[in-house]
mmCIF file of C-alpha atoms in Angstrom:
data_model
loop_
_atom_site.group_PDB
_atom_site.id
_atom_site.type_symbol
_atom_site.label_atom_id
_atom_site.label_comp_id
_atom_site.label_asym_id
_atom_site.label_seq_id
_atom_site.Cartn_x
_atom_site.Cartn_y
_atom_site.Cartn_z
ATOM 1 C CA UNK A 11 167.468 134.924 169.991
ATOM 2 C CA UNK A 12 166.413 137.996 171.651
ATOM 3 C CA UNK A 13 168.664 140.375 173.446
ATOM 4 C CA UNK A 14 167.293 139.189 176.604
ATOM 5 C CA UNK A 15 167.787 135.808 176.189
ATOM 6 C CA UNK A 16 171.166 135.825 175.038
ATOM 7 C CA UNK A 17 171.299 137.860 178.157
ATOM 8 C CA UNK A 18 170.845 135.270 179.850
ATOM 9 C CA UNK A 19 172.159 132.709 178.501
ATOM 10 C CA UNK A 20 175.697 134.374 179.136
ATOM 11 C CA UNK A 21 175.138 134.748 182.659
ATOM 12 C CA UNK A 22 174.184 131.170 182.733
ATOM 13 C CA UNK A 23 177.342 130.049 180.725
ATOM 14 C CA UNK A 24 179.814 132.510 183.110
ATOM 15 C CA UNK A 25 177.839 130.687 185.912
ATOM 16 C CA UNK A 26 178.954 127.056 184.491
ATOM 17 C CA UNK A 27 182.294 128.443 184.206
ATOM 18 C CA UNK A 28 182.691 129.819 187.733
ATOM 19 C CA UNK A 29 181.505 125.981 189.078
ATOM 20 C CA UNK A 30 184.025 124.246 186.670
ATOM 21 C CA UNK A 31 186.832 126.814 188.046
ATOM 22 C CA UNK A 32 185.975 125.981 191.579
ATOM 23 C CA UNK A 33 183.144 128.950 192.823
ATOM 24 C CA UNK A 34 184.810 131.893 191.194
ATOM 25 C CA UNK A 35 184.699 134.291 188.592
ATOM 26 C CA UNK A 36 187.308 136.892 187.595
ATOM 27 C CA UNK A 37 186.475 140.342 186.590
ATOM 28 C CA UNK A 38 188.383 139.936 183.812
ATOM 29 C CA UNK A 39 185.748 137.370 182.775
ATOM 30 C CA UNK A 40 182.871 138.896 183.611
ATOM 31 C CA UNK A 41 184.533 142.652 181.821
ATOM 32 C CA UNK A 42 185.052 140.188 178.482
ATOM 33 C CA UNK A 43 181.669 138.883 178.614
ATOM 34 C CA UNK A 44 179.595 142.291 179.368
ATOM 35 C CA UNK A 45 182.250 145.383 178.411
ATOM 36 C CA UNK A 46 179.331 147.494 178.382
ATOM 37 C CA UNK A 47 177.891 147.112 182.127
ATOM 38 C CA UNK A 48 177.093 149.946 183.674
ATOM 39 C CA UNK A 49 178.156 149.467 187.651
ATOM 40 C CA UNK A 50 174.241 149.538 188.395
ATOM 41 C CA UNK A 51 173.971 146.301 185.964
ATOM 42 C CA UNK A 52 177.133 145.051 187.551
ATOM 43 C CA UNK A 53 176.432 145.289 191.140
ATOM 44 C CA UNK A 54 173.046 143.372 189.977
ATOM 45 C CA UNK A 55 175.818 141.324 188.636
ATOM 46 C CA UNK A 56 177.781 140.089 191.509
ATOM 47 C CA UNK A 57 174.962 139.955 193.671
ATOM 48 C CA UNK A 58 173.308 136.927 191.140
ATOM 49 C CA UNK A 59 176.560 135.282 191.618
ATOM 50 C CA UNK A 60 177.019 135.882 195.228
ATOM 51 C CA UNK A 61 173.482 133.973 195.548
ATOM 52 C CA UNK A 62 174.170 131.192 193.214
ATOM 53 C CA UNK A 63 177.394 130.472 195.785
ATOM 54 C CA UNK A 64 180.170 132.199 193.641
ATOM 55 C CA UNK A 65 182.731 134.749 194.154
ATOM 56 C CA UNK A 66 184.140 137.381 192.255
ATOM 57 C CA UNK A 67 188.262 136.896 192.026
ATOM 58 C CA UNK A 68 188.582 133.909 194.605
ATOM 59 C CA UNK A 69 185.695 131.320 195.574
ATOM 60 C CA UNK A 70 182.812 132.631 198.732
ATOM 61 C CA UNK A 71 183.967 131.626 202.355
ATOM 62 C CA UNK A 72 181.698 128.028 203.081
ATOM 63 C CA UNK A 73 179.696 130.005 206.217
ATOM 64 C CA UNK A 74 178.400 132.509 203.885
ATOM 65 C CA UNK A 75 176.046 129.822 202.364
ATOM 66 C CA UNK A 76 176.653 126.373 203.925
ATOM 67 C CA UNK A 77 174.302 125.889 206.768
ATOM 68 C CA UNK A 78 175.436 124.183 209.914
ATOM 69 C CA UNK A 79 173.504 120.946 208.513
ATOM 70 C CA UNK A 80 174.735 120.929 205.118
ATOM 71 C CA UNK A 81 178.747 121.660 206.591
ATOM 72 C CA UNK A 82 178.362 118.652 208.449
ATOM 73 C CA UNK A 83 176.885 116.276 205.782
ATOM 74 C CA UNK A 84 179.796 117.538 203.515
ATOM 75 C CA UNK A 85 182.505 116.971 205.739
ATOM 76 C CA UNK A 86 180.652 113.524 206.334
ATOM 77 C CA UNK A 87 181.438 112.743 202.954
ATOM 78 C CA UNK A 88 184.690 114.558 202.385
ATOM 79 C CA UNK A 89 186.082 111.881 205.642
ATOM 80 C CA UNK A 90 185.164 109.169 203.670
ATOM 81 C CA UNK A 91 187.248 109.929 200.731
ATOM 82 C CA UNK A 92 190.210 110.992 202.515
ATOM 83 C CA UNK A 93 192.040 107.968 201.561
ATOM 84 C CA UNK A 94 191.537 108.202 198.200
ATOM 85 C CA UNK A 95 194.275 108.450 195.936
ATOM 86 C CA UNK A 96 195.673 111.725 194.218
ATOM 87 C CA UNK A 97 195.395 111.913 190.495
ATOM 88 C CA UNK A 98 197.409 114.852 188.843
ATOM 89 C CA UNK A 99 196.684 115.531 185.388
ATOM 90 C CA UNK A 100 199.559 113.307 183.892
ATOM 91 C CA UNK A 101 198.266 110.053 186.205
ATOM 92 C CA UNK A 102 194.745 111.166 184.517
ATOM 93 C CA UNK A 103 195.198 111.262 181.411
ATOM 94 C CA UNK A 104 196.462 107.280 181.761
ATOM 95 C CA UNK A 105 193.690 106.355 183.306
ATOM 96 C CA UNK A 106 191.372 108.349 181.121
ATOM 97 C CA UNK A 107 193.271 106.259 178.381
ATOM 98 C CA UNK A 108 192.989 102.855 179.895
ATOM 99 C CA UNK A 109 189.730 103.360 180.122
ATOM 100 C CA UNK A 110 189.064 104.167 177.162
ATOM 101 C CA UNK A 111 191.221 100.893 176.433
ATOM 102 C CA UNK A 112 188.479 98.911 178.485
ATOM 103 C CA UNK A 113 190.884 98.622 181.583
ATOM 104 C CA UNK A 114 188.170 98.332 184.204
ATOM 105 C CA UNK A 115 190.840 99.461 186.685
ATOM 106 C CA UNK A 116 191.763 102.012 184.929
ATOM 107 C CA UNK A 117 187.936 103.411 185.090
ATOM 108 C CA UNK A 118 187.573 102.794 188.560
ATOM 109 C CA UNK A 119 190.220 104.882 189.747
ATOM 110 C CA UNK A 120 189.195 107.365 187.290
ATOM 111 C CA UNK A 121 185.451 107.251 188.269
ATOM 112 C CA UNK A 122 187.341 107.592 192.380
ATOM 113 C CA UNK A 123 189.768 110.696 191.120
ATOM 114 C CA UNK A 124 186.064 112.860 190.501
ATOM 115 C CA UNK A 125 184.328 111.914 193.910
ATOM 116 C CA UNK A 126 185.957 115.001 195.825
ATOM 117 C CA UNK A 127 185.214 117.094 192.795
ATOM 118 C CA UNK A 128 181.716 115.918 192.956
ATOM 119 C CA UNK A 129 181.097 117.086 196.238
ATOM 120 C CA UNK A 130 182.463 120.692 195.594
ATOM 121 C CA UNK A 131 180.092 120.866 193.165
ATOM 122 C CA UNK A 132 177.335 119.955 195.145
ATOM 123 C CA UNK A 133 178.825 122.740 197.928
ATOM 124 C CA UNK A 134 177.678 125.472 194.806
ATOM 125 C CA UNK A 135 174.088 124.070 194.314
ATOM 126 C CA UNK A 136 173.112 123.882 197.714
ATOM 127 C CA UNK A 137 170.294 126.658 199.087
ATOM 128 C CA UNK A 138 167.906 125.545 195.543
ATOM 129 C CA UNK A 139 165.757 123.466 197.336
ATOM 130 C CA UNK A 140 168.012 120.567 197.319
ATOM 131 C CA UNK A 141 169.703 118.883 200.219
ATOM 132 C CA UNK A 142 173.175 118.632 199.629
ATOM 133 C CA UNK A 143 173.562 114.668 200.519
ATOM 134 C CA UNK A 144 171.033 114.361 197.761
ATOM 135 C CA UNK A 145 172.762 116.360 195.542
ATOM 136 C CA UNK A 146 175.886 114.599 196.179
ATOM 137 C CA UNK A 147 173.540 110.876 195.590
ATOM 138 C CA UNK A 148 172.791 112.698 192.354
ATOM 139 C CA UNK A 149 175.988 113.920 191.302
ATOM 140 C CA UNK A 150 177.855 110.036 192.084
ATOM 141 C CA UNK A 151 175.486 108.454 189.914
ATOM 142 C CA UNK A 152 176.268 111.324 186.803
ATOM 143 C CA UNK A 153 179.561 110.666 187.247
ATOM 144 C CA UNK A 154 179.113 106.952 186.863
ATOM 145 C CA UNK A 155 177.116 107.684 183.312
ATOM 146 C CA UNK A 156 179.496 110.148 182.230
ATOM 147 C CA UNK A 157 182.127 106.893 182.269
ATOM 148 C CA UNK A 158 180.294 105.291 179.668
ATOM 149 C CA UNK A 159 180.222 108.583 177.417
ATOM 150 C CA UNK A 160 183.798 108.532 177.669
ATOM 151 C CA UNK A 161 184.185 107.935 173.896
ATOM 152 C CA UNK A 162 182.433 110.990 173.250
ATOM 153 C CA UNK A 163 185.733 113.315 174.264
ATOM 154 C CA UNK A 164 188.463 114.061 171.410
ATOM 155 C CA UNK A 165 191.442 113.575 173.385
ATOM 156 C CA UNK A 166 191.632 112.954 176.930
ATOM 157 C CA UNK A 167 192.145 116.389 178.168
ATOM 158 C CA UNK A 168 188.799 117.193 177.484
ATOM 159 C CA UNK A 169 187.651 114.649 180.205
ATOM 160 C CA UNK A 170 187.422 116.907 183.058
ATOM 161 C CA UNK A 171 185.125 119.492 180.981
ATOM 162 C CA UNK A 172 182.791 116.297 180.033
ATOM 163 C CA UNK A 173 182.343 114.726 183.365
ATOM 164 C CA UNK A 174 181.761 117.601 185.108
ATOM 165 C CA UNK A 175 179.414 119.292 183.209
ATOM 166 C CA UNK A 176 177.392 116.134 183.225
ATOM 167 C CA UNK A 177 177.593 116.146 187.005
ATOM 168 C CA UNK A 178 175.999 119.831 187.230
ATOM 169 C CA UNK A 179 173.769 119.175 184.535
ATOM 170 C CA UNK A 180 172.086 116.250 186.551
ATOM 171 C CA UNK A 181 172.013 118.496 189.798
ATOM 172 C CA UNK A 182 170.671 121.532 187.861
ATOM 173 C CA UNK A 183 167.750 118.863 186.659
ATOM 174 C CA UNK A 184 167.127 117.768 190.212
ATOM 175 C CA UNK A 185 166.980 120.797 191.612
ATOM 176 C CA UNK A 186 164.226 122.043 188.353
ATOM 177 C CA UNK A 187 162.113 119.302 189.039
ATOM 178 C CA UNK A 188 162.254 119.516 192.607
ATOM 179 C CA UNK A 189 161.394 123.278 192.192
ATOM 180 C CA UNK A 190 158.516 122.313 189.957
ATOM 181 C CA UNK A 191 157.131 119.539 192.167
ATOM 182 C CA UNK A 192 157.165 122.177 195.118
ATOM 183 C CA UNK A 193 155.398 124.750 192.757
ATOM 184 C CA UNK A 194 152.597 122.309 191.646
ATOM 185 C CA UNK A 195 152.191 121.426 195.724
ATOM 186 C CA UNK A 196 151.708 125.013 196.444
ATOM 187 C CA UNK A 197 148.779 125.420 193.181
ATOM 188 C CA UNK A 198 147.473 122.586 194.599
ATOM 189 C CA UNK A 199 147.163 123.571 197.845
ATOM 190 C CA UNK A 200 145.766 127.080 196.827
ATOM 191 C CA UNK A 201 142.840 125.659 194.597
ATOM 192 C CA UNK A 202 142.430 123.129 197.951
ATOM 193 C CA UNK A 203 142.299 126.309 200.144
ATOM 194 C CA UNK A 204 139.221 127.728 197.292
ATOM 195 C CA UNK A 205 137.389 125.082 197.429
ATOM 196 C CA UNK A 206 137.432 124.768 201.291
ATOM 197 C CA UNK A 207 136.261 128.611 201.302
ATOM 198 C CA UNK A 208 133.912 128.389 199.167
ATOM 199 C CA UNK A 209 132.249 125.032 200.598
ATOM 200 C CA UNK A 210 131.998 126.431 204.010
ATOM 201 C CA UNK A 211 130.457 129.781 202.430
ATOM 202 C CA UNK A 212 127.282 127.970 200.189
ATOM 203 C CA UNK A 213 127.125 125.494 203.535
ATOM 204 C CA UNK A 214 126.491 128.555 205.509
ATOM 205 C CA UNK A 215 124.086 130.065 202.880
ATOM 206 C CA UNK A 216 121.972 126.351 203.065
ATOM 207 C CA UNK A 217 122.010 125.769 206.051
ATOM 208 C CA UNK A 218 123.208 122.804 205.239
ATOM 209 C CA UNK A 219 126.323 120.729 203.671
ATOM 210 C CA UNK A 220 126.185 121.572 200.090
ATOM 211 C CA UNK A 221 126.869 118.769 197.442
ATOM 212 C CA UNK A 222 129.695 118.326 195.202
ATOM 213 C CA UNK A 223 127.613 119.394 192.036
ATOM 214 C CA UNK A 224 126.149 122.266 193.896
ATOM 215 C CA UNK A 225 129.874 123.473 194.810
ATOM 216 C CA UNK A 226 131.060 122.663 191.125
ATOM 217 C CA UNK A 227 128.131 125.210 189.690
ATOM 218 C CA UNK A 228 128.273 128.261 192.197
ATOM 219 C CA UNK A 229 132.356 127.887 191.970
ATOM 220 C CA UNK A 230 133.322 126.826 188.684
ATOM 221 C CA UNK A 231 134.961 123.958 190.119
ATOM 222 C CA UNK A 232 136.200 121.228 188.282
ATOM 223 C CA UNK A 233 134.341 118.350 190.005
ATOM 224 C CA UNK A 234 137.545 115.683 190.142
ATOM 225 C CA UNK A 235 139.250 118.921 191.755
ATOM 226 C CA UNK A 236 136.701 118.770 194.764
ATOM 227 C CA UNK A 237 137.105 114.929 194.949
ATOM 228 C CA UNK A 238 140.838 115.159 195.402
ATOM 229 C CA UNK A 239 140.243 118.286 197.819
ATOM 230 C CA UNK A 240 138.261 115.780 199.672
ATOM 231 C CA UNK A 241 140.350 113.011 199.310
ATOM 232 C CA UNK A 242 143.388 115.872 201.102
ATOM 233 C CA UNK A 243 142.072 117.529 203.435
ATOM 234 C CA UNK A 244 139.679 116.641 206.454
ATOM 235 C CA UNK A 245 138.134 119.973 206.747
ATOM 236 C CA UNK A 246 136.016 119.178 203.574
ATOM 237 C CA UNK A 247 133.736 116.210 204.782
ATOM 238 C CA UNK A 248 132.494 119.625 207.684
ATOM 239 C CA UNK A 249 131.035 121.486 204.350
ATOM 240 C CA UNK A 250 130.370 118.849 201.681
ATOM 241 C CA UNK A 251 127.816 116.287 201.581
ATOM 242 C CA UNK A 252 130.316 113.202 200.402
#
């Protein structure tokens, strides 16, 4: 692993850390992790966290990165579990152990005790491209897989660590390939954009609508790339002979 990349996989593990403690970081943290900042690298620092949703010493204020959309949705969501029960950590680790026990009660109320939490997460991974209702979808049905993996923790204190981190890791996925759906959109609608130009430039030289072989050889276009540019956009058929 290069220096760089371990790098950044610290930041990203102090960023995992600051969700499962709620939205924060302490400096203490941060001073243990990188001793060797200088305050250049550190201001660079806190402003990565500030955009990610996480504060230094004690968690962001909601308006400095909820919108008034998202607020709403996660108050929405927060009414609906207001009756739930309160679990403290002694009334968890029971049900954590009737659970594992195969005491579908047991799991229920468990699976219930992690809804709220779920939705705080979802507060931290909202501004990625990600609306936070489907972030929240996400997040509920993580925490329903993490209850079948609960045989995978060594002692029931551990439970908190497991099913959260599953819950983030399914909204960091969501958000990735939402990301990376939006990124192939935007190449697609560039190379769209090219051929468009280009069609209405040899038209213009013909005289005429040029044809899809013509526009493949004076463009180096890939000819089922003009076919789908055809098949997207209506400006085409004005330039190409289809």
């Amino acid at each position: 692993m290069t220096d760089q990349q371990e790098f950044i996989a610290k930041i990203s593990e102090l960023k995992d850390t600051a969700i499962l403690q709620g939205g924060q970081i302490s400096e203490a943290q941060i001073e243990e992790t990188f001793p060797d900042l200088t305050p250049e690298q550190k201001n660079l620092l806190e402003e990565y966290f500030k955009q990610n949703n996480i504060g230094i010493g004690e968690p962001l204020n909601e308006d400095e990165y909820l919108d008034a959309d998202e607020s709403k949705v996660i108050k929405m969501y927060l009414d609906e579990l207001e009756e739930l029960e309160d679990v403290d950590d002694d009334l968890k680790r029971v049900l954590v152990m009737g659970a594992l026990n195969g005491d579908n009660e047991a799991k229920e109320r468990l699976t219930n005790s992690y809804l709220k939490a779920v939705v705080d997460v979802a507060k931290l991974y909202t501004g990625q491209g990600v609306d936070a209702g489907d972030l929240i979808g996400e997040g509920n049905v993580a925490l329903a897989n993490a209850m079948t993996l609960l045989g995978s923790i060594e002692k029931p204190e551990d439970c908190d660590e497991m099913v959260m981190r599953t819950v983030m890791n399914a909204m960091e996925e969501m958000i990735n390939a939402e990301n990376a759906e939006v990124d192939v959109n935007r190449k697609v609608l560039k190379l769209v954009m090219e051929i468009i130009g280009k069609a209405k430039e040899l038209s213009e030289e013909l005289r005429r609508k040029c044809t899809v072989e013509e526009l493949a050889e004076e463009g180096g276009f890939k000819t089922e790339d003009i076919l789908e540019a055809i098949r997207v956009s209506g400006n085409c058929g004005d330039f190409i002979d289809v």
